[in-house]
XYZ file of C-alpha atoms in Angstrom:
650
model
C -47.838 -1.970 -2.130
C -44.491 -2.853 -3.301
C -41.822 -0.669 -3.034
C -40.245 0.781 -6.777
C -36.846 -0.832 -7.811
C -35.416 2.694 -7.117
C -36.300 2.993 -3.734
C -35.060 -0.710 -2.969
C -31.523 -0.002 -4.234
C -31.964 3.520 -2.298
C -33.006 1.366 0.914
C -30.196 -1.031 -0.048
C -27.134 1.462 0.250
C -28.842 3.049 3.845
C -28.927 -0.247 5.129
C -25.179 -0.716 3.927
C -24.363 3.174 4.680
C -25.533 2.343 8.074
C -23.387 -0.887 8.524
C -20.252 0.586 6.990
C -20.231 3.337 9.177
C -19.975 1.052 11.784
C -17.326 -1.289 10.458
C -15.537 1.242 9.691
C -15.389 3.714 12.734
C -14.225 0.263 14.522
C -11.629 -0.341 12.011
C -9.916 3.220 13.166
C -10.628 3.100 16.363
C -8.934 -0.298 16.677
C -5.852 0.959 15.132
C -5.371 4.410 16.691
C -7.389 4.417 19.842
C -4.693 4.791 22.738
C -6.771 3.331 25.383
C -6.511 -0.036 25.399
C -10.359 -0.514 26.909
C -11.906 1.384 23.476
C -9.122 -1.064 20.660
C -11.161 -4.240 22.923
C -14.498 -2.994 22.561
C -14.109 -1.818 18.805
C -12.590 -5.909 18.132
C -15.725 -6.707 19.856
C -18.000 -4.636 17.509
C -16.163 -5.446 14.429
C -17.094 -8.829 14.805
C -20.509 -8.624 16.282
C -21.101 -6.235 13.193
C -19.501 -8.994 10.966
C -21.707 -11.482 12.328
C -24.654 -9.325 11.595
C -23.419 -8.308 7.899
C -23.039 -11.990 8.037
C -26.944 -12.565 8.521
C -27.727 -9.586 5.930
C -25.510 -11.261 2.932
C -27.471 -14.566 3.196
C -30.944 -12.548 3.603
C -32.953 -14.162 0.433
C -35.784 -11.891 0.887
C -32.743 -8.813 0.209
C -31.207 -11.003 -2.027
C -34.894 -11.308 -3.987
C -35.951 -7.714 -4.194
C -31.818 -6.854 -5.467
C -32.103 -9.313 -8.500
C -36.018 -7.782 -9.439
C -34.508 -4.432 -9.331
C -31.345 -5.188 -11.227
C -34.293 -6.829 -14.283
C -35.949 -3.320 -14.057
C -35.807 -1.197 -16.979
C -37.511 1.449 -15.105
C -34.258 1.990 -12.943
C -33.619 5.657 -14.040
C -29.520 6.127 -14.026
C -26.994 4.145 -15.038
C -25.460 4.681 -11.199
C -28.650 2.620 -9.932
C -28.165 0.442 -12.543
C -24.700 -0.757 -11.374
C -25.879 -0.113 -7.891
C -28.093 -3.027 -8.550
C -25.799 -4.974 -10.555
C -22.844 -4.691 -7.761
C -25.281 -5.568 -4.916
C -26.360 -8.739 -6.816
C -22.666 -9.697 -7.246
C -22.096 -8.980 -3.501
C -24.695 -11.201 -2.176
C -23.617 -14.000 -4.696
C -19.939 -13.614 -3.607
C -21.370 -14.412 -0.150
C -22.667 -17.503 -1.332
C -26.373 -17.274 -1.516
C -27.142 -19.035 -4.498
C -25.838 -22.062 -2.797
C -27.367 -24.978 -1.469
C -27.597 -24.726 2.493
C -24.714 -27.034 3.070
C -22.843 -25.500 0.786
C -23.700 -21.955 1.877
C -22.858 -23.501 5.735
C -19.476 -24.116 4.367
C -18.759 -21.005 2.545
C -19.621 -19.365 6.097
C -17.439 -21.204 7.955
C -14.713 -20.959 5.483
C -15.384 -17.207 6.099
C -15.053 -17.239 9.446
C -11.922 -19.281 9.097
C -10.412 -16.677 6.374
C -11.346 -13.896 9.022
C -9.897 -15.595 12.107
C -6.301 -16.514 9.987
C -5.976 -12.652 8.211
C -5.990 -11.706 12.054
C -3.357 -14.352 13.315
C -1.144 -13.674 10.324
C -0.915 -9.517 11.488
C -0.984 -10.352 15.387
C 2.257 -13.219 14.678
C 4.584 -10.667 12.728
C 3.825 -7.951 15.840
C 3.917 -11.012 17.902
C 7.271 -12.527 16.766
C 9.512 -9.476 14.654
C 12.721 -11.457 15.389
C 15.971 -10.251 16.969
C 19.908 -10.844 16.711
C 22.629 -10.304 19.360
C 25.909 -8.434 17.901
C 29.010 -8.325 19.989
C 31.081 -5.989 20.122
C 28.647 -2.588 19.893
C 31.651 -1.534 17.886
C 30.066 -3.761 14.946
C 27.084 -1.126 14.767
C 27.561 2.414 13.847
C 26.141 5.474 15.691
C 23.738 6.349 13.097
C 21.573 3.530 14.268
C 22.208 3.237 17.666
C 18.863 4.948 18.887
C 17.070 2.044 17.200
C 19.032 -0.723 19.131
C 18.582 -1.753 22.519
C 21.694 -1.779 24.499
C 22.970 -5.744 25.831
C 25.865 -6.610 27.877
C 27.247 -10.134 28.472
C 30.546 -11.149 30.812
C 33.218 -12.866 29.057
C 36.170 -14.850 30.526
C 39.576 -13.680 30.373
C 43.068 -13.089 32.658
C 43.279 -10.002 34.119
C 47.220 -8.480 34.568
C 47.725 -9.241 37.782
C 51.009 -12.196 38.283
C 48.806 -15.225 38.950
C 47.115 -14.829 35.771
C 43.995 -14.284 38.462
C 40.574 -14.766 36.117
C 37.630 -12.562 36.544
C 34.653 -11.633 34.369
C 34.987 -8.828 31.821
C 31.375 -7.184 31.141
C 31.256 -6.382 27.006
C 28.560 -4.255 25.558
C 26.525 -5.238 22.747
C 23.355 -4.320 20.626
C 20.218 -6.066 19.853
C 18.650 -5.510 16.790
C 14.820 -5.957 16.978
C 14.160 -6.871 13.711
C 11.290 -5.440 12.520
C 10.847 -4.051 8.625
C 12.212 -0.687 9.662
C 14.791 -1.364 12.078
C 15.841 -3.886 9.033
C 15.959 -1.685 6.748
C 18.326 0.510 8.553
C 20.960 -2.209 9.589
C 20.796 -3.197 6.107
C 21.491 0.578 5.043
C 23.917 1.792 7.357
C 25.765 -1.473 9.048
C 29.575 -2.436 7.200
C 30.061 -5.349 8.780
C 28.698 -8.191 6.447
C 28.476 -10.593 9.071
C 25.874 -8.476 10.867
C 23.838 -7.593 7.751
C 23.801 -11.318 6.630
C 22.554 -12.801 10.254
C 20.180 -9.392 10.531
C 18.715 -10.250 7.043
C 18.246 -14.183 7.748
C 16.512 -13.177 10.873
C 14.268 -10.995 9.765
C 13.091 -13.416 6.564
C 12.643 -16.498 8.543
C 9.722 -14.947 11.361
C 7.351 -15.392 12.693
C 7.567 -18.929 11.648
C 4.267 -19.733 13.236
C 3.063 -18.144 9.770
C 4.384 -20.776 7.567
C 1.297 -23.080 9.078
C -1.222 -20.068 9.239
C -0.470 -19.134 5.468
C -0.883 -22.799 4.500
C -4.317 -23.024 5.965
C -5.157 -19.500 4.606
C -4.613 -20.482 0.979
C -6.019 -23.863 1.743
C -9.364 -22.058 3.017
C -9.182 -19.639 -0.029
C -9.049 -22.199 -2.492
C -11.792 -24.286 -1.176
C -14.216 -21.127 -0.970
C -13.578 -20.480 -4.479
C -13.551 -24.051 -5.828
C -17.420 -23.673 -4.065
C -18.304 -20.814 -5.594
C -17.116 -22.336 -9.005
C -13.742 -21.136 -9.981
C -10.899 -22.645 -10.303
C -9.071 -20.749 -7.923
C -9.019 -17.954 -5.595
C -7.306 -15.749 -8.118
C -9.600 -16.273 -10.278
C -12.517 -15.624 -7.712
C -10.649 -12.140 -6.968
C -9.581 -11.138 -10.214
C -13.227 -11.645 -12.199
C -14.269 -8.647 -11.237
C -11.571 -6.404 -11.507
C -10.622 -4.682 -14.650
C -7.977 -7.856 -15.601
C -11.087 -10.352 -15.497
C -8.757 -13.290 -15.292
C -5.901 -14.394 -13.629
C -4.733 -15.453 -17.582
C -4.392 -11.714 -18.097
C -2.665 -10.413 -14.940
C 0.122 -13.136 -15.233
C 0.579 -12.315 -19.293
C 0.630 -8.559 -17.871
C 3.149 -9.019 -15.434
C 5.896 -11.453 -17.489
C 5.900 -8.819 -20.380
C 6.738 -6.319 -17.545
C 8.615 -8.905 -16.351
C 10.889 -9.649 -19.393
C 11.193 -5.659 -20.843
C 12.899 -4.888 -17.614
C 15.348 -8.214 -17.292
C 18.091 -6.444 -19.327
C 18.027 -3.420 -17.384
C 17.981 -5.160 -13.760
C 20.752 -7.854 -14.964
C 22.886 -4.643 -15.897
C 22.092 -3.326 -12.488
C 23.283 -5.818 -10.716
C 26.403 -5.978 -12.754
C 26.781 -2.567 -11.724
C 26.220 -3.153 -8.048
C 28.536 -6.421 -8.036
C 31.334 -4.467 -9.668
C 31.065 -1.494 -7.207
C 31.452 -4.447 -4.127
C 34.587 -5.620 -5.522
C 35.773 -2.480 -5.592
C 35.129 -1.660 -2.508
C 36.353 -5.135 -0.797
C 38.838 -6.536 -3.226
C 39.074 -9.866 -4.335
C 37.934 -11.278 -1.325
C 34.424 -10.819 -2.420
C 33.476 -13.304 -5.179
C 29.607 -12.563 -5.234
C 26.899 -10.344 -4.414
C 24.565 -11.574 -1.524
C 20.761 -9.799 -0.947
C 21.799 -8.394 2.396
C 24.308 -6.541 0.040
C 21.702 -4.422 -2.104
C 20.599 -1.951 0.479
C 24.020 -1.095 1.648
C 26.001 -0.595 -1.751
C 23.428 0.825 -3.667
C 22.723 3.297 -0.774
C 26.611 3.837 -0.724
C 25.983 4.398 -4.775
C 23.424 6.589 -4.602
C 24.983 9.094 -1.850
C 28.354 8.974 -3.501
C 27.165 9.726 -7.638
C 24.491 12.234 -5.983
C 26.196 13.834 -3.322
C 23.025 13.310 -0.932
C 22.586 13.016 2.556
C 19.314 12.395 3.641
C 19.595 14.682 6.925
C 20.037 17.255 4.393
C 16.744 16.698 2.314
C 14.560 16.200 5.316
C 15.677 19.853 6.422
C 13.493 21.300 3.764
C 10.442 19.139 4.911
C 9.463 20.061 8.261
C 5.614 18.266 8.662
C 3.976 21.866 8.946
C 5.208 22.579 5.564
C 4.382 19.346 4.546
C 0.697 20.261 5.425
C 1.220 23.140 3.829
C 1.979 21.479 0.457
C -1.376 19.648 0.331
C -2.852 22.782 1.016
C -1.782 24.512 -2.365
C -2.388 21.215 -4.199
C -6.226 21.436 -3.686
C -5.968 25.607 -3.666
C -4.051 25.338 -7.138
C -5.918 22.203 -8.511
C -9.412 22.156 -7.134
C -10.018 26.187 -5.717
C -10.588 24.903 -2.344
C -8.989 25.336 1.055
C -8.832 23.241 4.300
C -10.287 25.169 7.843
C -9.655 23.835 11.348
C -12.883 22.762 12.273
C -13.340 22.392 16.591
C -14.289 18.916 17.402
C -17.199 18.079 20.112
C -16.499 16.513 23.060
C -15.654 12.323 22.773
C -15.215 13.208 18.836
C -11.222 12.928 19.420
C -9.389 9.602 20.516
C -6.239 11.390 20.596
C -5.084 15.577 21.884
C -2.815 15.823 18.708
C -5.953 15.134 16.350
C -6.794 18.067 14.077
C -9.974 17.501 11.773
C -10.388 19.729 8.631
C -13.167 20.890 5.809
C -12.467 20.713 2.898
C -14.256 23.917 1.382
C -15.075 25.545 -1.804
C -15.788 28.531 -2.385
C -19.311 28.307 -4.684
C -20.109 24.920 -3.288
C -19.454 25.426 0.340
C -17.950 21.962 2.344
C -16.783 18.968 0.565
C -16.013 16.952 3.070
C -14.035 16.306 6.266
C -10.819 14.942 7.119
C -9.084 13.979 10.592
C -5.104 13.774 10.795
C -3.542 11.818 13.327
C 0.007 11.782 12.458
C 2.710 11.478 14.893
C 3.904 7.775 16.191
C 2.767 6.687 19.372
C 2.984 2.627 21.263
C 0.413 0.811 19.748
C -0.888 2.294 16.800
C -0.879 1.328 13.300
C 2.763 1.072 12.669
C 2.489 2.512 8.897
C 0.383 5.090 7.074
C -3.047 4.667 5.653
C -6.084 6.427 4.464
C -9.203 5.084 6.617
C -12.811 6.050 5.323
C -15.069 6.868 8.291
C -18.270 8.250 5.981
C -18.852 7.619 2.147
C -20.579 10.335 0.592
C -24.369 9.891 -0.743
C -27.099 11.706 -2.369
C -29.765 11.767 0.847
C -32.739 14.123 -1.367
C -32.674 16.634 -4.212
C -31.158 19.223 -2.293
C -29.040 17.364 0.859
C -25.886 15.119 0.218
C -24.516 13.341 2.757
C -20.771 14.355 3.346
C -17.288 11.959 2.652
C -15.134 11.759 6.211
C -12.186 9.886 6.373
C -8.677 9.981 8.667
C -5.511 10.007 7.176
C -3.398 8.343 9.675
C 0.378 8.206 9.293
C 3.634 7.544 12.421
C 5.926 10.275 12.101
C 8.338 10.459 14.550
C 8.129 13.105 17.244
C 4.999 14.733 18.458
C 3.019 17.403 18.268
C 6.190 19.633 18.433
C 7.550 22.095 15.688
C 10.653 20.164 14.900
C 9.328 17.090 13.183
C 10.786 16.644 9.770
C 10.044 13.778 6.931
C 12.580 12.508 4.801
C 11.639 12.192 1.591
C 10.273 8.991 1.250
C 7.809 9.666 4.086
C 6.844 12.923 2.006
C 6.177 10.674 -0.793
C 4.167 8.438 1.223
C 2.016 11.328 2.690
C 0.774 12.447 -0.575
C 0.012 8.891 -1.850
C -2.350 8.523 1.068
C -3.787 12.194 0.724
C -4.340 11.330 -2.762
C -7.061 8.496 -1.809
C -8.479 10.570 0.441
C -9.161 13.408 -2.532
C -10.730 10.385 -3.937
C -13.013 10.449 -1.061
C -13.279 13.429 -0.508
C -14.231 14.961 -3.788
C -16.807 12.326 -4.612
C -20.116 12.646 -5.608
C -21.954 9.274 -6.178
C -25.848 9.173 -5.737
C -24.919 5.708 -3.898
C -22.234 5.470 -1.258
C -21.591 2.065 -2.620
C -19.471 3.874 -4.672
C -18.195 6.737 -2.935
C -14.304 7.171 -3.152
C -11.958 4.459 -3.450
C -14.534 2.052 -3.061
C -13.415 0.967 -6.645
C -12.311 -2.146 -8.566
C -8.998 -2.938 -6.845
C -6.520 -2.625 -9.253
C -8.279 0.781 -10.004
C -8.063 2.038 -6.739
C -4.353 2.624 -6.490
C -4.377 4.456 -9.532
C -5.396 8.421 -7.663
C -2.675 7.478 -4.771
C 0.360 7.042 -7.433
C -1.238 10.034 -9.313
C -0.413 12.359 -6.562
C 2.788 10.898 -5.644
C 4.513 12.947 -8.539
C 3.418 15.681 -7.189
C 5.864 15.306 -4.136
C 8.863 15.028 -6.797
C 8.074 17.782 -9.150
C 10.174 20.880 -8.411
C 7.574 23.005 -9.507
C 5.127 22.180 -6.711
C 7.968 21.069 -3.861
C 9.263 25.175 -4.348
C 5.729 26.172 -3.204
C 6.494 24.617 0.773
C 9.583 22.933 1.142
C 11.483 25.203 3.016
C 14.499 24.818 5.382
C 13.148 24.554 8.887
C 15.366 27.282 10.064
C 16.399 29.815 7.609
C 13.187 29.283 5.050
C 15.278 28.680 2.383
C 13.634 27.181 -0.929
C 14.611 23.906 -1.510
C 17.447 24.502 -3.963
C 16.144 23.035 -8.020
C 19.681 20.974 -7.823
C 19.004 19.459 -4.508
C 15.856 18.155 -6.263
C 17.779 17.070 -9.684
C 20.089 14.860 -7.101
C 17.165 13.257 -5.212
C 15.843 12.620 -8.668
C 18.632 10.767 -9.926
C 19.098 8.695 -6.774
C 15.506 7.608 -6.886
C 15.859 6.408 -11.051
C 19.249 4.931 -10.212
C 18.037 1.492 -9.718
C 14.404 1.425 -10.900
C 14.484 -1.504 -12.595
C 15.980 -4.055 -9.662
C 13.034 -1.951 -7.599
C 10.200 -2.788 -10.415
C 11.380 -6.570 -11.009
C 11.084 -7.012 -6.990
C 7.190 -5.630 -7.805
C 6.570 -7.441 -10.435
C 8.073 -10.920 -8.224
C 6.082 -10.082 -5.218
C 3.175 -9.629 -7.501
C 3.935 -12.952 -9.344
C 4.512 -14.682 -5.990
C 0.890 -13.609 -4.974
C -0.771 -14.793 -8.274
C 1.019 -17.889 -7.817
C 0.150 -18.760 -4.480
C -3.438 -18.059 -4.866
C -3.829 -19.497 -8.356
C -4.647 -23.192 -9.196
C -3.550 -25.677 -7.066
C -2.077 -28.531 -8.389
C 1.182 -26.504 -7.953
C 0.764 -26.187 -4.494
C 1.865 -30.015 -3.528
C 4.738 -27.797 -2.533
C 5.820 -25.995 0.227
C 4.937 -22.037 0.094
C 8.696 -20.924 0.399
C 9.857 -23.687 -2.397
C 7.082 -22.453 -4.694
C 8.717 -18.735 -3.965
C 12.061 -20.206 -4.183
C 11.866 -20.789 -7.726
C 9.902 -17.743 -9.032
C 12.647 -15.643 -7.042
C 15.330 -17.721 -9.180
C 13.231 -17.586 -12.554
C 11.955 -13.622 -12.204
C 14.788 -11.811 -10.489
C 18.669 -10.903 -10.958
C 19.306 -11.990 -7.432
C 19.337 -15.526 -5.456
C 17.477 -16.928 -2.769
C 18.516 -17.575 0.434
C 18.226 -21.125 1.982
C 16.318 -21.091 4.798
C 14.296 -17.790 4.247
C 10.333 -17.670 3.951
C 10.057 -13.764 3.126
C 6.413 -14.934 2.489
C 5.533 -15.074 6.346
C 5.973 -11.717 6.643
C 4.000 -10.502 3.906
C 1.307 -9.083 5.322
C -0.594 -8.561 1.222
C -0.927 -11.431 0.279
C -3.819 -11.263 3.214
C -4.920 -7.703 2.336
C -4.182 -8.081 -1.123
C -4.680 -11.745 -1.542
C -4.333 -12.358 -5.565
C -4.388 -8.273 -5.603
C -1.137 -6.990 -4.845
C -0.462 -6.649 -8.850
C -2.937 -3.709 -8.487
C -0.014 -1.477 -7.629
C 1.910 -1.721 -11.120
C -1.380 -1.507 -12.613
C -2.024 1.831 -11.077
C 2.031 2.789 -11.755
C 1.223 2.297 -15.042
C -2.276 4.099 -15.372
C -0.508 6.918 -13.319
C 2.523 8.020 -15.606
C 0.430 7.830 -18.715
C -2.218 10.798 -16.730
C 0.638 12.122 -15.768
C 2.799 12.538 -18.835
C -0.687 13.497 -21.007
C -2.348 15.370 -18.673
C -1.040 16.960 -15.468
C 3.065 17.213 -16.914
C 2.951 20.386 -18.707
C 1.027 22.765 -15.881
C 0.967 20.067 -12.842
C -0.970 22.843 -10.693
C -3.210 24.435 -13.322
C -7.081 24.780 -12.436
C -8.033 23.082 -15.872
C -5.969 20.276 -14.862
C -7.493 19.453 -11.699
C -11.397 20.557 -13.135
C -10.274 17.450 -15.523
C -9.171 15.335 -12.746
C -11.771 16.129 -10.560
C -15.177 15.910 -13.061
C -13.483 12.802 -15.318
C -12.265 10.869 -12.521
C -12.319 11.768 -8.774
C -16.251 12.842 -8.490
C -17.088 9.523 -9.474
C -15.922 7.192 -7.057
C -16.509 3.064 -8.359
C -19.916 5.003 -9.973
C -18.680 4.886 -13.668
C -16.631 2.013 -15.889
C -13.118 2.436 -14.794
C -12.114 1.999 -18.574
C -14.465 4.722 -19.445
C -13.617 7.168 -16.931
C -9.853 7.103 -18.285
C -10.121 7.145 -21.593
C -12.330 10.458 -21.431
C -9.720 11.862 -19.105
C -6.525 11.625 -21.659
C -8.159 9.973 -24.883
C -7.248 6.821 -26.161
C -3.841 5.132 -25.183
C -3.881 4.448 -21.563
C -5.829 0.960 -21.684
C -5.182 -1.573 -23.727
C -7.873 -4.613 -24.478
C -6.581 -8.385 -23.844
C -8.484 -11.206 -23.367
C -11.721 -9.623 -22.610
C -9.327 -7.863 -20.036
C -8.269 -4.685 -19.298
C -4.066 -4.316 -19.564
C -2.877 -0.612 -18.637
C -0.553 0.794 -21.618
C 2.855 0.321 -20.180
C 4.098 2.750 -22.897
C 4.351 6.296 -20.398
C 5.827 4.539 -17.143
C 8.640 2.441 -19.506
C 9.672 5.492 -21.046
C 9.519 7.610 -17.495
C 11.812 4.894 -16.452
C 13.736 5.168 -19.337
C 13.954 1.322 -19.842
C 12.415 1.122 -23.368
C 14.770 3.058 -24.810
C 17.522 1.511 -23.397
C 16.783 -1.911 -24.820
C 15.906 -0.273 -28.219
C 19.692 0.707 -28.155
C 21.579 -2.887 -26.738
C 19.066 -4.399 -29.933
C 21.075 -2.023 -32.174
């Protein structure tokens, strides 16, 4: 007898419950795993898994019972409904429909795709980049702990009467120039000289990535142009809310062109404030300048120092915070749980439930959150378990490990600047997602959304780290418990806003550099950095740099590929929930009941479109296309850059 079309879409999601759990358990393991022995055995079963997902994808007798169910009117919910729906779509991305020489190609192309994602991560580890300065007098203290210490031996007379020569040793630095240690030249370093060669360094490696990303958007393109579209982006982008690459690129050049005014002002701003400071001498305003003056800016109109800030966020109150977000929001509290033996890959692990007080556990989540040599270098939300309905009266429960690289360890006096405090609670807002879903199908559980929906919870809870109203609940001074002072908060608040637009229109450009490169190809006779060359010169304030590829370091446009635009959809999306729903009483039970059973509980189970509109009513989407365009109405005015223009056009 045959089985129903409910129990093959049930069967379905085991089969993929039970693969996932596997892909994904090697996925953390090969990023956190100190022993180098378990990271080569989890590579090894992340692609013999592949391999065998591989096999399943191209199954036509799967393939055959998915497309019967997805006909059947007899399929009870609309969640097995899309189940089916999704799973057809899956196999078809896979190329099944295809003739067998076609669907050979599309597998190799895979396997290509798969083998030059991996080359592109392992070359900018590989191949960060460095620059010798001499004298170490050209680098100030602050940064010194980053540098490693270099000495050379110059030639030059010593006092003695014969003019005797002998070898003087000098001390130097050598900056490593990885995005971090970048960063903080670029902040901290006066010396122009140093800043410029640190900068041109660290945009021109690894250059064995110029060939890699080449092939990668080469292999792209052909997949799609198999498959039938036009181009990758389009392949992407179908399924997403946008639908076409058409609407994402009208989406971002209206961004685009309602923040120009404000960015060219900022830069005005910026270039006037470097002749100030240097005089005449200074003609115009370089990008290895923007870091360092508008830090200098923001310190100086905002009295802020960041050593200051990151006293009133010590990591245990950090933890704290998320604690009273899902007490205060959601009525539930996190308990130590003790881990069995082998469970751990790591002493400073700590694994919490997530538990409520009628509805017992919700889930569980592991944090591994102190740096250690070789682990993933930034922070990241990995799911371990989705969460499924098993029988009437047994759900399976959501795990996942939110994995950051604060520095220190396990010790009591590790504190987070503020950025890192933002970053925290934009992770621990996808793993809410997780954690509070309840999909039938663990196809859908969590943030195993449309991708430029699945940003959208992460930027939600993100204002919650800059809202004095929830920071007065835990941050508090590491040694005298002191609140964190409402005017402390005002400053940080103004720094942040002080340049927003230069920070958007570098968004929007690395969003329109991604669309580009992965959209049709008869633009792409040209060279990748050319092609980014001009959309640098077109869509920002600031010029280009001969002899810079920033694009070989940009690790999205592999993760993301034709994606990365998600982000200012989800900014968007974000500050309109915010300003309707969660502004006036951010920790109020009623607002998180409407987060949690409008939005959260339902994972990638409901139309994204649907879900939001019957969480703040109409306003937050807007139809173009037969796409879906966020209303940029909420985050324009939060940035105060509608206004604005409103006035210059008076």
């Amino acid at each position: 007898m045959m089985p129903s079309s409910a129990e093959i879409i049930q069967a379905m999601d085991e089969i993929s419950d039970t693969v996932c759990s596997v892909v994904d358990s090697a996925e953390l393991c090969r990023h956190t795993h100190p022993d180098r022995e378990f990271v080569e055995e989890a590579n090894k079963a992340s692609m013999r898994i592949n391999e065998y997902l591989h096999y399943l994808n191209t199954n036509h007798t799967l393939y055959a019972a998915v497309k019967r169910a997805e006909q059947d009117d007899h399929l009870l919910t609309k969640e097995s409904h899309r189940a089916a729906h999704n799973l057809r779509i899956d196999f078809e991305k896979g190329g099944i429909h295809l003739s067998s020489e076609k669907l050979d190609r599309v597998n190799q192309l895979n396997m290509d795709i798969f083998q030059l994602s991996r080359q592109f991560g392992e070359n900018i580890s590989i191949d960060p980049g460095n620059v010798d300065i001499f004298p170490a007098s050209r680098i100030p203290k602050q940064i010194h702990h980053l540098l490693t210490p270099i000495h050379r031996f110059t030639s030059g007379t010593s006092g003695g009467s014969l003019g005797s020569w002998s070898n003087m040793k000098e001390k130097g630095f050598r900056i490593i120039t990885e995005p971090r240690n970048l960063v903080s030249v670029l902040h901290w370093v006066a010396d122009d000289e140093v800043r410029k060669m640190a900068y041109i360094q660290g945009n021109s490696v690894p250059r064995a990535n110029l060939k890699v990303l080449d092939e990668l958007i080469a292999a792209r393109h052909e997949l799609a142009q198999i498959m039938g579209y036009r181009s990758y982006a389009e392949f992407v982008v179908k399924q997403n809310l946008a639908s076409s690459p058409e609407v994402v690129m009208s989406f971002l050049c209206e961004m685009s062109e309602m923040i120009r005014p404000k960015a060219d002002q900022e830069f005005e701003t910026i270039r006037n404030f470097k002749r100030e400071k240097c005089g005449q001498r200074c003609i115009d305003l370089e990008p290895w300048d923007e870091t360092y003056y508008t830090g200098m800016m923001k310190s100086s109109a905002h009295n802020l120092d960041s050593s200051i800030v990151a006293s009133y966020f010590p990591l245990r109150q950090c933890i704290e915070g998320l604690k009273v977000l899902v007490k205060s929001l959601f009525g539930a509290t996190f308990h130590n749980v003790p881990m069995a033996p082998g469970e751990s890959w790591h002493p400073e692990v700590l694994k919490l439930s997530l538990r409520h007080p009628e509805e017992g556990d919700l889930g569980y989540l592991y944090l591994d959150l102190y740096s250690r040599k070789g682990k993933y270098p930034g922070c990241a939300n990995f799911a371990i378990k989705g969460g499924r309905r098993i029988s009437e009266t047994e759900y399976q429960l959501p795990v996942v490990a939110l994995v950051c690289n604060f520095s220190g360890s396990n010790s009591s006096n590790v504190r987070l600047n503020h950025w890192e405090v933002e970053t925290l609670f934009h992770e621990f807002g996808h793993a809410l997602h997780s954690l509070l879903s309840r999909t039938d199908f663990q196809h859908f559980s969590g943030t195993r959304v449309v991708l430029d929906f699945a940003e959208m919870p992460s930027n939600l809870f993100e204002y919650y780290a800059w809202d004095y109203r929830v920071l007065r609940t835990f941050a508090k001074h590491h040694s005298t418990g002191e609140i964190i002072p409402e005017k402390l908060v005002t400053s940080m608040l103004g720094a942040r806003d002080m340049f927003a637009a230069t920070e958007l229109q570098r968004q929007v450009f690395y969003a329109l550099v991604d669309q580009t490169l992965f959209g049709e190809q008869q633009a792409l006779s040209r060279d990748t950095s050319s092609i980014v060359a001009d959309l640098k010169r077109q869509y920002t304030s600031w010029k280009h740099v001969e002899g810079t590829h920033w694009q070989i370091r940009f690790s999205h446009l592999v993760n993301y590929g034709a994606g990365y635009y998600s982000y200012l959809y989800a900014r968007c999306f974000a500050a309109t929930i915010w300003k309707k729903l969660c502004q006036k009483d951010p920790l109020s039970l009623s607002t998180g009941t409407s987060l949690r059973t409008k939005l959260l509980q339902h994972g990638g189970a409901k139309e994204p479109s649907e879900m939001l509109n019957d969480l703040v009513g109409e306003g937050i989407v807007r139809y173009c296309n037969e796409g879906i365009v966020p209303d940029m109405t909420g985050f324009m005015d939060e940035l105060r850059l509608v206004e604005d223009q409103q006035a210059t056009k008076r």
